[in-house]
XYZ file of C-alpha atoms in Angstrom:
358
model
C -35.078 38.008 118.460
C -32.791 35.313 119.737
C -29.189 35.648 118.968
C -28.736 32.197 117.377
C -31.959 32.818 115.016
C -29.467 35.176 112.592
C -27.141 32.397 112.004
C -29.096 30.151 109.297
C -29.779 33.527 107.316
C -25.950 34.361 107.844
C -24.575 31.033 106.361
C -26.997 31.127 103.572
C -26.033 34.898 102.321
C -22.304 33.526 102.751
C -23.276 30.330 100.595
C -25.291 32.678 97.585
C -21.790 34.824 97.703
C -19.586 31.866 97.225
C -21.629 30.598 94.394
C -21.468 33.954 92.458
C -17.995 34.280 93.393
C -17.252 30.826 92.138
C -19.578 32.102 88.576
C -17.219 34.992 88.275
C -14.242 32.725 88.334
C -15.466 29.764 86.001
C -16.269 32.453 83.342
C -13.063 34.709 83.848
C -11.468 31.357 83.259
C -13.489 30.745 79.619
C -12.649 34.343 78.815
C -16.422 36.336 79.186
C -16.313 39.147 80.445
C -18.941 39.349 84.091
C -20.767 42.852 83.686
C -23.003 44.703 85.902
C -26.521 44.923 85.329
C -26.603 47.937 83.788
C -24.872 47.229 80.328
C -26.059 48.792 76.926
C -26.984 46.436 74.424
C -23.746 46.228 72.471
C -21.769 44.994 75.625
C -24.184 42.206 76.008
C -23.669 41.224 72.348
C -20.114 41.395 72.992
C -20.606 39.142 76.188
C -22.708 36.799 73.988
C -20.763 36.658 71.254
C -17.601 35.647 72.950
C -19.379 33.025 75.201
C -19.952 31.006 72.115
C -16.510 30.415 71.094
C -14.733 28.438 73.441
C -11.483 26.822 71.289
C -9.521 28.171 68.418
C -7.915 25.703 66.140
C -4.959 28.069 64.691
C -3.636 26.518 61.644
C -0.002 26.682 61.209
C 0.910 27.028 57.208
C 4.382 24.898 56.826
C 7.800 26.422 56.735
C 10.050 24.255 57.775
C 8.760 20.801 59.508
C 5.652 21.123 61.283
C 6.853 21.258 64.741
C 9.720 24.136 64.067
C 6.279 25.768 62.451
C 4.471 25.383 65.473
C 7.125 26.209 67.728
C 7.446 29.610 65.663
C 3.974 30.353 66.069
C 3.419 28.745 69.674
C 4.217 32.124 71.377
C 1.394 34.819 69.485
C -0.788 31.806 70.142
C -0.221 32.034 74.026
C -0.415 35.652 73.833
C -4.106 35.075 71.908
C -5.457 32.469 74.773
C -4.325 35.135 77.509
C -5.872 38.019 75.965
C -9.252 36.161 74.948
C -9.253 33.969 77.228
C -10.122 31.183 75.264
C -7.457 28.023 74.680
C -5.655 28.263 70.945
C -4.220 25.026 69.544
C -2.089 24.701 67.121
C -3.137 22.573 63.763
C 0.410 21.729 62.037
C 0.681 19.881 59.025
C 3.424 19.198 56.614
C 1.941 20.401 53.644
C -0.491 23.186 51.951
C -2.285 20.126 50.595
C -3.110 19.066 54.131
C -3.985 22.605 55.746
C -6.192 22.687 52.717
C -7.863 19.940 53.776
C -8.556 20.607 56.771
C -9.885 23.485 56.202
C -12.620 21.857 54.052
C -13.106 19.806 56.877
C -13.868 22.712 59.030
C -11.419 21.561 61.352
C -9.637 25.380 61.330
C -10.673 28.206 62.922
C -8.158 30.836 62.304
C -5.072 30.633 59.891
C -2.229 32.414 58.067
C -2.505 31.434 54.719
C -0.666 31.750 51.300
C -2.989 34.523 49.348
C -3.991 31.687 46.962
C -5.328 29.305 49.843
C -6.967 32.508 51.559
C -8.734 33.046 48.231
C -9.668 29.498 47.602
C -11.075 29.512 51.421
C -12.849 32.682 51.047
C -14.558 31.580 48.215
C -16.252 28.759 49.130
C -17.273 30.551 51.711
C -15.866 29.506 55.124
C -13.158 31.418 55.795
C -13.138 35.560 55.981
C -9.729 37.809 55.782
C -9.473 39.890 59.115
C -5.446 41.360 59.005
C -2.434 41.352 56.951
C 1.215 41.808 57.579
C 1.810 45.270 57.753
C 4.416 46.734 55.247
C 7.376 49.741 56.043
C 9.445 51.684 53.346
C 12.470 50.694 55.268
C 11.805 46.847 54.813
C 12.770 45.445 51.572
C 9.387 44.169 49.759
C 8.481 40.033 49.693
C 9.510 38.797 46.302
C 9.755 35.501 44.796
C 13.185 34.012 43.681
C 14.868 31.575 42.280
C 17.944 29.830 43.931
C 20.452 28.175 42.410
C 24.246 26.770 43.392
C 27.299 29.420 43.027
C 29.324 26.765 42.006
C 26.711 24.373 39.534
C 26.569 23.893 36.281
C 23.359 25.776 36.208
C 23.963 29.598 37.144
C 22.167 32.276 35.070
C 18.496 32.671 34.418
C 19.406 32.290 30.804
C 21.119 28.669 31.042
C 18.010 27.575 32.624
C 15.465 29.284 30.066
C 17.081 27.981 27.669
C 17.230 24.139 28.172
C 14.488 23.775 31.156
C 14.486 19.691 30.337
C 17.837 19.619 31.365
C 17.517 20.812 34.689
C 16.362 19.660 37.947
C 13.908 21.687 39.924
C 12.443 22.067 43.511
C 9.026 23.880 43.343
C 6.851 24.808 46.373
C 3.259 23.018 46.173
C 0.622 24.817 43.853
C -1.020 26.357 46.733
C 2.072 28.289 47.266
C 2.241 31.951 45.934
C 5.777 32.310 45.522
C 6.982 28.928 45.213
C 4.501 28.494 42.434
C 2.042 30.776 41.174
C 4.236 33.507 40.449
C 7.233 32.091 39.208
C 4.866 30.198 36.698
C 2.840 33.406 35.671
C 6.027 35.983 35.688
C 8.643 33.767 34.235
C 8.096 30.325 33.208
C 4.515 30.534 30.839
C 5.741 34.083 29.133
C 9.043 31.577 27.938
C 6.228 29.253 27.093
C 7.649 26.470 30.022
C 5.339 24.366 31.793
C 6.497 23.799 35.202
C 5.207 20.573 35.689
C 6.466 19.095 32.416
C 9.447 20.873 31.013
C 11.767 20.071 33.298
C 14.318 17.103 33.744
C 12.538 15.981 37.435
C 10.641 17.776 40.126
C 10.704 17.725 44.059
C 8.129 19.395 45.526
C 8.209 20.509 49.201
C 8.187 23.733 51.860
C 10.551 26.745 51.251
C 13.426 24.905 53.993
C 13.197 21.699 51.869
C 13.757 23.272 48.161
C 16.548 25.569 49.136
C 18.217 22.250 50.801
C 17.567 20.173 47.587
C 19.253 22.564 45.706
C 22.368 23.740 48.684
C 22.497 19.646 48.464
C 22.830 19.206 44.761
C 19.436 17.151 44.910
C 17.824 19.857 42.458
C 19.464 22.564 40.273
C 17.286 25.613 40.725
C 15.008 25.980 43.639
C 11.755 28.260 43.607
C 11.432 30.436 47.036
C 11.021 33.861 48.649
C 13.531 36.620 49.919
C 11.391 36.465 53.767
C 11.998 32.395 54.088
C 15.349 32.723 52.230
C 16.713 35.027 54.569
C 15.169 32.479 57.553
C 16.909 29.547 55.584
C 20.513 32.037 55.814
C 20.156 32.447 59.762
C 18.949 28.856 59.964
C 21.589 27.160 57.845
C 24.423 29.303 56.894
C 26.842 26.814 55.824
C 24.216 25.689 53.064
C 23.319 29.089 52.652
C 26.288 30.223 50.955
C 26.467 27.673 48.434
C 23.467 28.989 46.929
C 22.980 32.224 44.687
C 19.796 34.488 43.741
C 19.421 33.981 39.640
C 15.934 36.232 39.391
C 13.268 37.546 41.495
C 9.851 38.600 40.909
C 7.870 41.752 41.040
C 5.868 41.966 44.599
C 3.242 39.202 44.878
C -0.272 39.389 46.702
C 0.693 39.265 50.246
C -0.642 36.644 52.734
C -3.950 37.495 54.797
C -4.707 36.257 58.377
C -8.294 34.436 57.909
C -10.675 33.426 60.318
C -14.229 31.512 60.394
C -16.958 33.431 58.565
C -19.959 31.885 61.146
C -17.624 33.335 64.015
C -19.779 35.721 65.429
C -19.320 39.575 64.366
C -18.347 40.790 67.655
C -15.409 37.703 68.089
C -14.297 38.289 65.046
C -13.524 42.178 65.852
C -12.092 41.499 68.947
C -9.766 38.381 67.316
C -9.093 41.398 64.701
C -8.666 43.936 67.946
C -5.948 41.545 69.185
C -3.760 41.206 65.903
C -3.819 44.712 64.858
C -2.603 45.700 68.632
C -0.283 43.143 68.629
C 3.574 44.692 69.595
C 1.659 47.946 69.679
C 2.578 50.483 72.615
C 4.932 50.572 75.086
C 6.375 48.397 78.222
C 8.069 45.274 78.764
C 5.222 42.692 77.075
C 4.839 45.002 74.235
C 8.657 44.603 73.534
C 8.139 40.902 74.109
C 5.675 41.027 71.669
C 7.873 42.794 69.025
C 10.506 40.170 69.204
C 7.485 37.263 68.535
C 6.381 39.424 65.608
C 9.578 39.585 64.183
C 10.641 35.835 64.292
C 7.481 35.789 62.228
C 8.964 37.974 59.660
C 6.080 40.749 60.578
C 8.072 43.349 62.293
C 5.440 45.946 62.366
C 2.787 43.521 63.235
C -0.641 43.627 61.361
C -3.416 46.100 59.817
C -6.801 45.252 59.590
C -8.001 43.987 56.185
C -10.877 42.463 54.630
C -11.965 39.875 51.826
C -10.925 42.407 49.295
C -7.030 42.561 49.783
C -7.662 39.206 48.198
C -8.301 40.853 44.873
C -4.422 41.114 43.593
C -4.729 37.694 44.270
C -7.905 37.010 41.673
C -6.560 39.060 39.161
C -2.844 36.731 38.827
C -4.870 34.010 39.320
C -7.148 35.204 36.440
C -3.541 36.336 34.047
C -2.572 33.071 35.497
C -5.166 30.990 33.915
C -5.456 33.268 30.306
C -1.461 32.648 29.723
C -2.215 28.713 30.381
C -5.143 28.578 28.243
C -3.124 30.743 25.209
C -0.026 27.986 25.593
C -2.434 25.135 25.654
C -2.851 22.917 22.676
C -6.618 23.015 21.678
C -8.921 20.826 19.630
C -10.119 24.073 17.772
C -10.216 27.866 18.627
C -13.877 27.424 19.743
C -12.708 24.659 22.799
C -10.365 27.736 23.556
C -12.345 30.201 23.584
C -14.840 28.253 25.940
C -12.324 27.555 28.133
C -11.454 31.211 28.167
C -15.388 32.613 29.016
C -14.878 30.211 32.215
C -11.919 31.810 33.590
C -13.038 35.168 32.533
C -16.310 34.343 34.541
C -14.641 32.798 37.478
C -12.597 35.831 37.786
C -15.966 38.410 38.019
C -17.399 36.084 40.113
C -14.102 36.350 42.908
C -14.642 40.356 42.159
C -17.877 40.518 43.075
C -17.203 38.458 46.410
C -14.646 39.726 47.108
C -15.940 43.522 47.084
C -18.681 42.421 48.993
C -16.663 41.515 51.849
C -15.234 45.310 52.074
């Protein structure tokens, strides 16, 4: 054989190994994983699974103003995209009423939600809980408060019990757990007060905007949470102290990390994989990680979960609706009692779901 006659073979092996070095690279890049040949079945699900997803549209649930809420979450987000390989963009909006929407809309993937808006978006059946912040016996429990000035005219709980159309209030939207539904079920409706229509005015924003309205003297009392409150002290001290605790609730349903129930099975455990191992270990990006958890008010990161941590949820939603149906005025007993089958149905109808997602 002539010495030349190897070359055309030669450049075409080097061609075929650039073009499956170039494959490898292109899907590194989109976050699959190249295997060998020999793989069992579940790695190729795995593979398959994965190469179907190639955005996630992380929805950012307003604290402040949208962009300090994206900027708080921006960093996990980066640490998703380099771990799945996949790009994450952030969906900020200034409202609950907004995220909600676009979550109807299908335009989320992934979220942290308030446990109401998890339940609402597990329910109609396009959203599934994966992880939850995880809790420690050193770290005071989440509670809802209410805020009001040191130096008002309005500071006890019983001043504002007593004369509730005299007073100004800043609420968080209905959506929110502890800017709404459990100040309404735990104090206002057992004093037989009507948020929305007993008091003197209403202002309705995030947990940043009431405790401003009030530090301000733009409201009087100011529903919130000890975790945001104690972001609102670092964040604006001087306003801070001007304002004063008045009453605080008993632990509310805490707030679930969903993401899209037609994900596939095997992204959704490794989305779940990547949460729960978040700030986990040792070294210096696990430390990194730690101080990204904790800006998020999650300093010992997340647990795996499912649909039914959702359930304290259903049931205040359920005592929730009973205590507004008893206050209500009726036509006659029977219109109440109707009204009381639906929300006792509605309730076993969450159960069941909700179980099912164990």
């Amino acid at each position: 054989m002539k010495r030349g006659s190897c070359l055309p073979a030669l450049l075409q092996a080097l061609a075929l190994a650039g073009a499956l070095l170039a494959g490898h690279v292109t899907a590194a890049a989109q976050g699959v994983i190249v295997l060998p040949e020999k793989v069992d079945k579940a790695d190729k699900a795995e593979k398959a699974g994965t190469a179907s997803v190639k955005l996630i549209r992380f929805g950012v649930l307003p604290l402040g103003g949208t962009v300090e809420s994206r900027a708080l979450w921006t960093p996990l987000m980066a640490d998703m995209s380099r771990t799945l390989g996949i790009p994450v963009s952030a969906y900020s909006v200034p409202s609950y009423e907004e995220l909600d929407r676009a979550i109807g809309r299908d335009e989320i993937d992934m979220a942290f939600l308030s446990a109401k808006m998890a339940l609402d978006a597990v329910m109609q059946r396009r959203m599934k809980v994966v992880a939850q912040i995880a809790r420690h016996p050193d770290v005071p429990e989440h509670r809802a408060v209410l805020l009001a000035r040191k130096a008002g005219p309005l500071n006890t709980l019983e001043g504002l019990l007593a004369q509730p159309e005299k007073w100004r209030l800043a609420r968080g939207d209905s959506r929110s757990v502890t800017g709404f539904v459990v100040p309404q079920s735990q104090l206002f409706l057992p004093h037989n007060i009507e948020m929305e229509t007993r008091f003197r005015s209403e202002f309705v924003g995030t947990h940043q905007a009431t405790a401003l309205a009030v530090a301000n003297g733009d409201a009087d009392v100011a529903t919130n949470n000890t975790t945001d409150f104690e972001r609102f002290r670092q964040q604006f001290p001087v306003e801070a102290e001007r304002l004063q605790v008045i009453w605080q609730s008993e632990p509310p349903p805490g707030a679930p990390m969903v993401v899209r129930r037609d994900y596939p099975p095997e992204f959704q455990a490794r989305l779940q994989g990547f949460l729960t191992g978040y700030g986990k270990g040792k070294g210096t990006r696990v430390n990194a990680e730690r101080e990204v958890l904790k800006t998020l008010r999650a300093a010992y990161g997340y647990v795996a979960a499912d649909d039914s941590a959702l359930l304290p949820e259903a049931r205040l939603e359920h005592e929730l609706g009973r205590q507004r149906a008893m206050a209500a005025s009726w036509v006659n007993e029977a219109a109440r009692e109707q009204r009381l089958q639906r929300i006792e149905k509605t309730y076993a109808e969450q159960v069941e779901v909700l179980r099912a997602g164990r």
